[in-house]
Amino acid sequence: TNPEPGEIMNLTDNQISNLVAVTKRALDHIDDISQDVEELLTRGINIYLVGGAVRDALIHGETENDLDFLLTNATVEDLLECGFRDINSSSFEVLIDDSRAEWALARTETKPDDKFGYKSIETNTQGVTLHEDLSRRDLTMNAMAISLLSEEPPADADMSHEHSLRLDDESGDFLGYFIDPHGGHEDIREGVLRHVTDAFAEDPLRILRVARYASRFTVPSDWVAGGNSHPDGEDQGEVP
């Protein structure tokens, strides 16, 4: 028999309901802004909800956090032509809509071996997939996304049963896909703060973020900043 929704991903009914709620909120937000999001879709651009809104919906059912959107197959020119505003506030491209929600281009980050610190990190937004963008994030619980506005599974994401879940409303109408290629929902269930890749070490400030998360969320008493084991017993390497 086919598994029930969320069974493979070990999501509770409440967590699925919270993902549905935050997805509806993101879609309502898109309906309310004046920017031409339909034109973005016409240009083959994929739109995702990412960041704290997705994470906190799973952790404690919070669905009112700031909305952060991520785009693949897009350029800054695409967004400017569709009415978004460039705030020029960082080393990577972030634009805002009427409500000042942020819309960012998917990106990768690299740091030259002879450089140190966040300011030396180089970014690239050309042809970057969702999987590549999520893989450069700090913790698995921050490396989840919800695809929006297209029932066609996005080609640039891991859509296997273990890493994705279709989200429908109460009537069975499609809302989006929850995408979790690094097992963030499993780590949330186990209370584990786990880095995505060794690129965690490229930004020293990330360890401060881990400490802040540890103070906000429940973690096992045997979790220590110097090391981390996955719930299934597999060593995932040290947190720098």
Tab-separated table of C-alpha atoms in Angstrom:
chain	number	residue	atom	x	y	z
A	1	THR	CA	0.000	0.000	0.000
A	2	ASN	CA	1.073	3.572	-0.561
A	3	PRO	CA	2.302	5.442	2.523
A	4	GLU	CA	0.115	8.128	4.065
A	5	PRO	CA	1.172	11.766	3.440
A	6	GLY	CA	4.150	12.595	5.595
A	7	GLU	CA	4.715	8.993	6.692
A	8	ILE	CA	7.999	8.564	4.838
A	9	MET	CA	9.185	11.958	6.068
A	10	ASN	CA	8.072	11.288	9.680
A	11	LEU	CA	5.918	14.406	9.810
A	12	THR	CA	3.035	14.667	12.250
A	13	ASP	CA	-0.442	15.733	11.170
A	14	ASN	CA	0.080	19.017	13.012
A	15	GLN	CA	3.339	19.669	11.184
A	16	ILE	CA	1.705	19.021	7.825
A	17	SER	CA	-1.169	21.349	8.795
A	18	ASN	CA	1.341	24.032	9.749
A	19	LEU	CA	3.178	23.653	6.439
A	20	VAL	CA	-0.153	24.011	4.641
A	21	ALA	CA	-0.954	27.133	6.686
A	22	VAL	CA	2.341	28.876	5.980
A	23	THR	CA	2.069	27.958	2.286
A	24	LYS	CA	-1.405	29.507	2.120
A	25	ARG	CA	-0.055	32.630	3.784
A	26	ALA	CA	2.742	32.895	1.227
A	27	LEU	CA	0.276	32.463	-1.648
A	28	ASP	CA	-2.058	35.094	-0.152
A	29	HIS	CA	0.902	37.444	0.150
A	30	ILE	CA	1.752	36.950	-3.518
A	31	ASP	CA	-1.881	37.666	-4.476
A	32	ASP	CA	-1.823	40.922	-2.503
A	33	ILE	CA	1.323	42.508	-3.941
A	34	SER	CA	1.378	44.526	-7.156
A	35	GLN	CA	4.490	42.903	-8.603
A	36	ASP	CA	3.865	40.791	-11.715
A	37	VAL	CA	4.572	37.324	-10.330
A	38	GLU	CA	2.643	35.683	-13.171
A	39	GLU	CA	5.197	37.120	-15.590
A	40	LEU	CA	7.981	35.507	-13.576
A	41	LEU	CA	6.287	32.137	-14.020
A	42	THR	CA	5.864	32.792	-17.748
A	43	ARG	CA	9.633	33.253	-17.961
A	44	GLY	CA	10.218	29.796	-16.462
A	45	ILE	CA	11.265	31.081	-13.045
A	46	ASN	CA	10.716	28.817	-10.027
A	47	ILE	CA	9.516	30.406	-6.783
A	48	TYR	CA	10.135	28.956	-3.317
A	49	LEU	CA	9.387	29.900	0.263
A	50	VAL	CA	12.511	29.393	2.385
A	51	GLY	CA	14.055	30.291	5.714
A	52	GLY	CA	12.534	30.799	9.136
A	53	ALA	CA	8.909	30.619	7.998
A	54	VAL	CA	9.370	26.997	6.914
A	55	ARG	CA	11.588	26.040	9.868
A	56	ASP	CA	9.381	27.508	12.584
A	57	ALA	CA	6.198	26.039	11.096
A	58	LEU	CA	7.725	22.636	11.816
A	59	ILE	CA	9.307	23.441	15.176
A	60	HIS	CA	6.448	25.054	17.071
A	61	GLY	CA	3.675	25.787	14.610
A	62	GLU	CA	4.579	29.431	14.096
A	63	THR	CA	3.163	30.529	10.731
A	64	GLU	CA	3.364	34.328	11.026
A	65	ASN	CA	7.120	34.840	10.610
A	66	ASP	CA	8.616	37.017	7.882
A	67	LEU	CA	8.293	35.496	4.432
A	68	ASP	CA	11.490	34.986	2.429
A	69	PHE	CA	11.247	33.983	-1.212
A	70	LEU	CA	13.909	32.314	-3.352
A	71	LEU	CA	14.025	32.270	-7.142
A	72	THR	CA	15.812	29.954	-9.565
A	73	ASN	CA	16.283	30.552	-13.316
A	74	ALA	CA	15.943	34.270	-12.608
A	75	THR	CA	18.036	37.395	-13.011
A	76	VAL	CA	17.881	40.747	-11.271
A	77	GLU	CA	16.616	42.210	-14.540
A	78	ASP	CA	13.665	39.797	-14.479
A	79	LEU	CA	12.608	41.026	-11.060
A	80	LEU	CA	13.138	44.707	-11.827
A	81	GLU	CA	11.045	44.382	-14.993
A	82	CYS	CA	8.262	42.806	-12.919
A	83	GLY	CA	8.173	45.671	-10.424
A	84	PHE	CA	10.437	44.519	-7.599
A	85	ARG	CA	12.865	46.975	-5.997
A	86	ASP	CA	16.591	46.389	-5.504
A	87	ILE	CA	17.627	47.425	-1.994
A	88	ASN	CA	21.390	47.021	-2.639
A	89	SER	CA	21.899	46.069	0.986
A	90	SER	CA	24.278	43.130	0.746
A	91	SER	CA	26.899	41.370	-1.314
A	92	PHE	CA	24.228	39.230	-2.972
A	93	GLU	CA	21.117	40.275	-4.856
A	94	VAL	CA	17.987	40.766	-2.732
A	95	LEU	CA	14.920	42.607	-3.983
A	96	ILE	CA	11.734	43.521	-2.135
A	97	ASP	CA	8.036	43.696	-2.954
A	98	ASP	CA	5.338	46.139	-1.803
A	99	SER	CA	5.317	44.645	1.687
A	100	ARG	CA	9.118	44.621	1.909
A	101	ALA	CA	9.259	40.833	1.823
A	102	GLU	CA	12.602	39.743	0.408
A	103	TRP	CA	12.994	37.942	-2.925
A	104	ALA	CA	16.507	36.563	-3.450
A	105	LEU	CA	18.201	34.807	-6.328
A	106	ALA	CA	19.437	31.291	-5.601
A	107	ARG	CA	23.177	31.438	-5.076
A	108	THR	CA	26.291	29.501	-4.239
A	109	GLU	CA	29.072	30.764	-1.992
A	110	THR	CA	32.789	30.051	-2.144
A	111	LYS	CA	35.693	31.363	-0.135
A	112	PRO	CA	39.261	31.532	-1.468
A	113	ASP	CA	41.658	29.421	0.601
A	114	ASP	CA	43.735	32.466	1.512
A	115	LYS	CA	40.781	34.515	2.750
A	116	PHE	CA	39.020	34.572	6.113
A	117	GLY	CA	35.664	35.834	7.305
A	118	TYR	CA	32.244	36.324	5.779
A	119	LYS	CA	33.158	39.405	3.750
A	120	SER	CA	35.609	37.386	1.668
A	121	ILE	CA	32.942	34.919	0.503
A	122	GLU	CA	32.235	35.123	-3.230
A	123	THR	CA	28.711	34.551	-4.520
A	124	ASN	CA	27.345	33.274	-7.821
A	125	THR	CA	23.722	33.418	-9.006
A	126	GLN	CA	24.112	32.155	-12.555
A	127	GLY	CA	22.302	28.870	-13.201
A	128	VAL	CA	22.144	27.945	-9.506
A	129	THR	CA	19.606	25.245	-8.604
A	130	LEU	CA	17.502	24.987	-5.465
A	131	HIS	CA	19.567	22.012	-4.307
A	132	GLU	CA	22.785	24.009	-4.698
A	133	ASP	CA	21.368	26.970	-2.792
A	134	LEU	CA	20.087	24.842	0.096
A	135	SER	CA	23.413	23.008	0.266
A	136	ARG	CA	25.319	26.204	1.093
A	137	ARG	CA	23.123	27.008	4.116
A	138	ASP	CA	24.304	26.633	7.695
A	139	LEU	CA	22.000	24.098	9.378
A	140	THR	CA	19.730	21.403	7.996
A	141	MET	CA	16.690	22.994	9.626
A	142	ASN	CA	17.395	26.137	7.576
A	143	ALA	CA	17.850	24.170	4.340
A	144	MET	CA	14.196	23.400	3.594
A	145	ALA	CA	11.866	24.976	1.046
A	146	ILE	CA	8.295	24.999	-0.246
A	147	SER	CA	7.760	25.363	-3.985
A	148	LEU	CA	4.919	27.676	-4.993
A	149	LEU	CA	2.512	28.332	-7.874
A	150	SER	CA	3.411	25.400	-10.118
A	151	GLU	CA	2.042	21.873	-9.779
A	152	GLU	CA	4.809	20.645	-12.060
A	153	PRO	CA	7.554	19.283	-9.782
A	154	PRO	CA	10.559	21.613	-10.076
A	155	ALA	CA	13.395	20.099	-12.062
A	156	ASP	CA	16.096	21.712	-9.930
A	157	ALA	CA	15.029	20.093	-6.646
A	158	ASP	CA	15.287	16.633	-5.071
A	159	MET	CA	11.707	15.380	-5.438
A	160	SER	CA	12.199	11.812	-4.188
A	161	HIS	CA	9.616	10.493	-1.712
A	162	GLU	CA	12.189	10.708	1.085
A	163	HIS	CA	12.825	14.395	0.464
A	164	SER	CA	9.554	15.940	-0.744
A	165	LEU	CA	5.867	16.049	0.102
A	166	ARG	CA	2.935	17.419	-1.888
A	167	LEU	CA	0.862	19.922	0.109
A	168	ASP	CA	-2.876	20.180	-0.566
A	169	ASP	CA	-5.595	22.256	1.080
A	170	GLU	CA	-8.684	20.834	2.788
A	171	SER	CA	-10.394	20.397	-0.579
A	172	GLY	CA	-7.491	18.494	-2.054
A	173	ASP	CA	-6.367	21.396	-4.233
A	174	PHE	CA	-2.635	21.684	-4.804
A	175	LEU	CA	-0.700	24.313	-2.843
A	176	GLY	CA	2.979	23.426	-3.193
A	177	TYR	CA	5.734	20.915	-2.463
A	178	PHE	CA	7.659	20.725	0.792
A	179	ILE	CA	11.294	19.970	-0.129
A	180	ASP	CA	13.896	18.797	2.396
A	181	PRO	CA	17.006	17.290	0.747
A	182	HIS	CA	19.145	17.330	3.908
A	183	GLY	CA	16.742	15.847	6.446
A	184	GLY	CA	16.042	19.036	8.346
A	185	HIS	CA	12.643	17.801	9.547
A	186	GLU	CA	14.301	14.701	11.029
A	187	ASP	CA	16.833	16.816	12.907
A	188	ILE	CA	14.025	19.055	14.183
A	189	ARG	CA	12.195	15.965	15.456
A	190	GLU	CA	15.330	14.773	17.257
A	191	GLY	CA	16.332	18.240	18.505
A	192	VAL	CA	19.621	18.120	16.600
A	193	LEU	CA	21.468	21.171	15.276
A	194	ARG	CA	23.430	19.745	12.351
A	195	HIS	CA	25.450	21.616	9.749
A	196	VAL	CA	24.707	20.894	6.098
A	197	THR	CA	28.272	20.688	4.761
A	198	ASP	CA	31.814	21.529	5.800
A	199	ALA	CA	31.239	24.970	4.256
A	200	PHE	CA	29.824	25.806	7.693
A	201	ALA	CA	33.407	26.644	8.707
A	202	GLU	CA	33.761	29.357	6.051
A	203	ASP	CA	31.778	31.861	8.118
A	204	PRO	CA	32.929	32.070	11.772
A	205	LEU	CA	29.721	33.889	12.731
A	206	ARG	CA	27.731	30.741	12.098
A	207	ILE	CA	28.807	29.212	15.390
A	208	LEU	CA	27.183	32.192	17.128
A	209	ARG	CA	23.966	31.471	15.263
A	210	VAL	CA	24.129	27.869	16.452
A	211	ALA	CA	24.430	29.063	20.041
A	212	ARG	CA	21.416	31.320	19.529
A	213	TYR	CA	19.383	28.455	18.064
A	214	ALA	CA	20.414	26.185	20.935
A	215	SER	CA	19.027	28.725	23.378
A	216	ARG	CA	15.739	29.036	21.460
A	217	PHE	CA	15.054	25.398	20.645
A	218	THR	CA	15.204	22.220	22.680
A	219	VAL	CA	18.279	20.103	21.963
A	220	PRO	CA	19.424	16.835	23.542
A	221	SER	CA	21.485	17.191	26.703
A	222	ASP	CA	24.369	15.286	25.121
A	223	TRP	CA	24.623	17.674	22.142
A	224	VAL	CA	27.857	19.672	22.274
A	225	ALA	CA	29.167	22.398	20.011
A	226	GLY	CA	32.307	20.450	19.205
A	227	GLY	CA	30.593	17.442	17.682
A	228	ASN	CA	27.315	16.072	16.485
A	229	SER	CA	25.891	12.653	15.683
A	230	HIS	CA	22.874	11.991	13.520
A	231	PRO	CA	19.880	10.306	15.221
A	232	ASP	CA	20.490	7.051	13.344
A	233	GLY	CA	23.957	6.863	14.879
A	234	GLU	CA	25.854	7.879	11.757
A	235	ASP	CA	28.598	10.373	12.440
A	236	GLN	CA	27.954	13.550	10.476
A	237	GLY	CA	31.261	15.194	11.317
A	238	GLU	CA	32.134	17.962	13.708
A	239	VAL	CA	30.478	21.309	13.968
A	240	PRO	CA	33.428	23.711	13.735
